[in-house]
PDB file of C-alpha atoms in Angstrom:
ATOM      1  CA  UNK D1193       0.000   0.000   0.000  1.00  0.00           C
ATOM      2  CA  UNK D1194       1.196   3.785  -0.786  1.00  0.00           C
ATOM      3  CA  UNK D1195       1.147   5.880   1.521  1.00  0.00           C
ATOM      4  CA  UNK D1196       1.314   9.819   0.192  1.00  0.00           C
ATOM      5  CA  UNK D1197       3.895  11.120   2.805  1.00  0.00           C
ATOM      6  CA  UNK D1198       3.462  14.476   1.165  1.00  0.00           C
ATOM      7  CA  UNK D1199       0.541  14.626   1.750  1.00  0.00           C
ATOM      8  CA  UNK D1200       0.429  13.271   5.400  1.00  0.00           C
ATOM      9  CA  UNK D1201       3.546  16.096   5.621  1.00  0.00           C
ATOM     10  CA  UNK D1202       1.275  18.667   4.526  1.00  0.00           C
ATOM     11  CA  UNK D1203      -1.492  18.154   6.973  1.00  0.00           C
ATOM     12  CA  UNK D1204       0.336  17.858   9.965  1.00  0.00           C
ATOM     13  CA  UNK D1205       2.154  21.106   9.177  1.00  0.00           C
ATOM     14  CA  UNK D1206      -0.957  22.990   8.522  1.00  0.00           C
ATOM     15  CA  UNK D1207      -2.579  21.033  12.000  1.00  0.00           C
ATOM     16  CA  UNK D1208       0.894  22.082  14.031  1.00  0.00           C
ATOM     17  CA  UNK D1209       0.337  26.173  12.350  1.00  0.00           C
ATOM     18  CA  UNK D1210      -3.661  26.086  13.466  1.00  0.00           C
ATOM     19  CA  UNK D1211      -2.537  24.609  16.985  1.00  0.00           C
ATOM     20  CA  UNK D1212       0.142  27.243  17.104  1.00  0.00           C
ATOM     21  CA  UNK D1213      -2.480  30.190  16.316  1.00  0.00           C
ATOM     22  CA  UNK D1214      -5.136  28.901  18.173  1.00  0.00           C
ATOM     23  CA  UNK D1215      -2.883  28.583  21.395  1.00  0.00           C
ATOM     24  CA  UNK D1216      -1.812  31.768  20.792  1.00  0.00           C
ATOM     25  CA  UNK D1217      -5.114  33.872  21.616  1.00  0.00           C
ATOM     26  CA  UNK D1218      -6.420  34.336  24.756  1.00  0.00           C
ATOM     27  CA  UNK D1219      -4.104  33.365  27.700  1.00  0.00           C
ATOM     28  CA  UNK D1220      -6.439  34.213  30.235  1.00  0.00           C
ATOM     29  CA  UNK D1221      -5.207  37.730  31.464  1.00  0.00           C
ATOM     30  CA  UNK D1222      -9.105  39.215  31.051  1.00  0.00           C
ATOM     31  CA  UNK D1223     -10.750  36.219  32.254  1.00  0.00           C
ATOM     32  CA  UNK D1224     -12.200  38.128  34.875  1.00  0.00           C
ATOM     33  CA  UNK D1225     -12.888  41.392  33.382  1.00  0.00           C
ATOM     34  CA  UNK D1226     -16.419  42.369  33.343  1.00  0.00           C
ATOM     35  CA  UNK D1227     -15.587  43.937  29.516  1.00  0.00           C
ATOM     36  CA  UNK D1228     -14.349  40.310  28.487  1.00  0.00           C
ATOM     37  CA  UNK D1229     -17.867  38.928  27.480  1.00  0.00           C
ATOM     38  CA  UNK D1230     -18.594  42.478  25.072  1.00  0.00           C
ATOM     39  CA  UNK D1231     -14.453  42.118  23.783  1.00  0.00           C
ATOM     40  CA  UNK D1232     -15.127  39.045  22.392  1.00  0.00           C
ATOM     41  CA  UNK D1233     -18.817  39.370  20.907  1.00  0.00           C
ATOM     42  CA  UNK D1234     -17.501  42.594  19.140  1.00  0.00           C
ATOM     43  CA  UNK D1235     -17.506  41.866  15.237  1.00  0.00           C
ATOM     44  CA  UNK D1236     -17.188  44.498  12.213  1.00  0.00           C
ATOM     45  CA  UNK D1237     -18.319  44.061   8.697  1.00  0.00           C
ATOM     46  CA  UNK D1238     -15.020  41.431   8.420  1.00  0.00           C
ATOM     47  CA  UNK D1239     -16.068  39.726  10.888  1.00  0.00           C
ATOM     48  CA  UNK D1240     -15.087  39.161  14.787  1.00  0.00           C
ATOM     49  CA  UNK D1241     -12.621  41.414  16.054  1.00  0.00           C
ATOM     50  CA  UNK D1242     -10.987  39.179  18.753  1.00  0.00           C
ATOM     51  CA  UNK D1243     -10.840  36.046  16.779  1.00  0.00           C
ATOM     52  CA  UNK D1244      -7.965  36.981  14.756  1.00  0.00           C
ATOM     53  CA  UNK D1245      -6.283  39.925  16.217  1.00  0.00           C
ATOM     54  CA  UNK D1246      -5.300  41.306  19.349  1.00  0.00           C
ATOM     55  CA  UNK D1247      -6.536  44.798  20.029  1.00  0.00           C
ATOM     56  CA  UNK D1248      -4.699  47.498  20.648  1.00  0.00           C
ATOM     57  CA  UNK D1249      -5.524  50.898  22.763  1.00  0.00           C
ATOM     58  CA  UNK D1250      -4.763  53.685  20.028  1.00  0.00           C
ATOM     59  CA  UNK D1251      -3.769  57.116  21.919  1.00  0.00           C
ATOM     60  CA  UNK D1252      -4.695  60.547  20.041  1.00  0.00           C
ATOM     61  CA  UNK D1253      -1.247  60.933  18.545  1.00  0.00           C
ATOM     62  CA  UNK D1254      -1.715  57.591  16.696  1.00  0.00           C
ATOM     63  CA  UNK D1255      -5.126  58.282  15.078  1.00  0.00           C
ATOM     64  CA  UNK D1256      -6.860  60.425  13.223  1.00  0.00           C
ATOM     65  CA  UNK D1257     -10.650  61.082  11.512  1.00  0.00           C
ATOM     66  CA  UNK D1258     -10.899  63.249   8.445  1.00  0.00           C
ATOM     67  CA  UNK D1259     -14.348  63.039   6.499  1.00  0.00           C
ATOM     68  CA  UNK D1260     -15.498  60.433   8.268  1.00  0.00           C
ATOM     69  CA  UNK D1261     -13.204  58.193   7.487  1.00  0.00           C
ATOM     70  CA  UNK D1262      -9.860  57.009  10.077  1.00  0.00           C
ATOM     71  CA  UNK D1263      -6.542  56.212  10.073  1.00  0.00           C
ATOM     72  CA  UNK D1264      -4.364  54.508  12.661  1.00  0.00           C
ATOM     73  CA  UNK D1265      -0.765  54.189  12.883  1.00  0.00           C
ATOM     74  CA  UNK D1266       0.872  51.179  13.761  1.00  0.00           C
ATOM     75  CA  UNK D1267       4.229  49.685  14.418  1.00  0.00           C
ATOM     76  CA  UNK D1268       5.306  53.732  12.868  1.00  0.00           C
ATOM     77  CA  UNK D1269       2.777  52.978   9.545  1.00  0.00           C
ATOM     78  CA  UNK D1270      -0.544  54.710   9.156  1.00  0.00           C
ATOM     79  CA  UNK D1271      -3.085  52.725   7.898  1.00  0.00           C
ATOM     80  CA  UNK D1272      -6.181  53.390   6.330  1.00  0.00           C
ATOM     81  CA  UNK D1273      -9.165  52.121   8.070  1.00  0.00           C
ATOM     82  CA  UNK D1274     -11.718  50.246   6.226  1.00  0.00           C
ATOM     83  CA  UNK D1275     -15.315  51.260   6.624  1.00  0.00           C
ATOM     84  CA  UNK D1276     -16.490  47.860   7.014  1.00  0.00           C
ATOM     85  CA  UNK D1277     -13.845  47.483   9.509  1.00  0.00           C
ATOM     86  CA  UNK D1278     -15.344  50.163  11.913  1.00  0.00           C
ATOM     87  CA  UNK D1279     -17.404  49.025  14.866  1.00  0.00           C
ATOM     88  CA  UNK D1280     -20.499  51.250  15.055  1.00  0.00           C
ATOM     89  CA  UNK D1281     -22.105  49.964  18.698  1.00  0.00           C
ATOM     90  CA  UNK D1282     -21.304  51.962  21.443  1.00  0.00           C
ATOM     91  CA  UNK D1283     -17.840  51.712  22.860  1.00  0.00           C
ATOM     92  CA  UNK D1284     -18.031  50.546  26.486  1.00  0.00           C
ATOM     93  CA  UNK D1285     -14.222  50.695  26.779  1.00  0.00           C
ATOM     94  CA  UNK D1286     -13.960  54.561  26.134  1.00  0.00           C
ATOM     95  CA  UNK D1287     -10.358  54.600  24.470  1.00  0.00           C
ATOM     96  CA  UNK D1288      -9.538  54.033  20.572  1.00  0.00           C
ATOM     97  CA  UNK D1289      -9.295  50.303  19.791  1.00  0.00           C
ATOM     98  CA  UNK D1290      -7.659  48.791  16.460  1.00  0.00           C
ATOM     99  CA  UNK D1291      -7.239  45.291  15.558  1.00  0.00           C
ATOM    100  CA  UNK D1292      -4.617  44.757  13.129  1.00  0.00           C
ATOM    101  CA  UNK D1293      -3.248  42.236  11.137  1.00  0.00           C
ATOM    102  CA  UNK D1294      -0.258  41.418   9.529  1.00  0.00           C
ATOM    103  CA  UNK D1295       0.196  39.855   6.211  1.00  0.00           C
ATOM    104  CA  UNK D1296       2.455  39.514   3.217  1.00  0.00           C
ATOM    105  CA  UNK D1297       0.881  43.276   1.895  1.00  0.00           C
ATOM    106  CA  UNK D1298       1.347  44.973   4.972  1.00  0.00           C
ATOM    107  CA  UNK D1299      -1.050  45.701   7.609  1.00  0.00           C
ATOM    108  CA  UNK D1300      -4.557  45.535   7.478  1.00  0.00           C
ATOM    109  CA  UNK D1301      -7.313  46.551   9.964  1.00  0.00           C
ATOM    110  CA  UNK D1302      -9.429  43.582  10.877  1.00  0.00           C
ATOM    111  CA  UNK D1303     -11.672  46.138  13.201  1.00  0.00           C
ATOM    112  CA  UNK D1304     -11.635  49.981  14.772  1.00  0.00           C
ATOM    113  CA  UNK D1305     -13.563  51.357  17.450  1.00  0.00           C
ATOM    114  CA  UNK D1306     -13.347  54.844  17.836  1.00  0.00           C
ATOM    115  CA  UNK D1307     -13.019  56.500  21.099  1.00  0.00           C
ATOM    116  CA  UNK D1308     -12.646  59.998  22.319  1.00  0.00           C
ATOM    117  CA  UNK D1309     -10.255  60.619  19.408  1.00  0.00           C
ATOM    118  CA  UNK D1310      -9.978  64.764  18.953  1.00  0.00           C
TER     119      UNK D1310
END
């Protein structure tokens, strides 16, 4: 009988990379915030904010609104936010959140919650 190592190969790298992301969310350090439940129900028009990303508390020097329409910098880059990335409910948190990803074009904004940005 042949057995397609290559294939075999293949799935166990791709199980070892989901394992690897998967363990890599939360670690517990909210567990008991009374925010936690609302963090990780919040979703924009890509989808769940918390599922992919970490957030990340954006202070005013980092973000910006002109027409409408945001921009966040991270890791020194500003970034154009999506509108189906922002979050229109009400933000219980009160600061700026982002949720970024990184990928082979750059970084993209997986969700944005504005705060008290002037």
């Amino acid at each position: 009988m042949k057995v397609p190592v290559l294939g075999i190969t293949f799935c166990i790298w791709v199980l070892t990379i989901a394992g690897s992301v998967v363990q890599a969310r939360d670690d517990g350090r909210y567990a008991h915030s009374p925010l936690k439940p609302w963090f990780d129900g919040l979703k924009s028009g890509k989808g769940l904010c918390c599922s992919d990303a970490d957030g990340l508390a954006v202070s005013d020097p980092n973000g910006e609104s002109k027409d409408g329409h945001y921009r966040v910098r991270v890791d020194k880059e500003w970034v154009d936010v999506p509108d189906d990335a922002v979050i229109t409910e009400p933000n219980r948190y009160g600061r700026t959140i982002v949720w970024p990803t990184k990928g082979t074009l750059g970084t993209s904004i997986r969700c944005f919650m504005p705060g008290t940005m002037t």
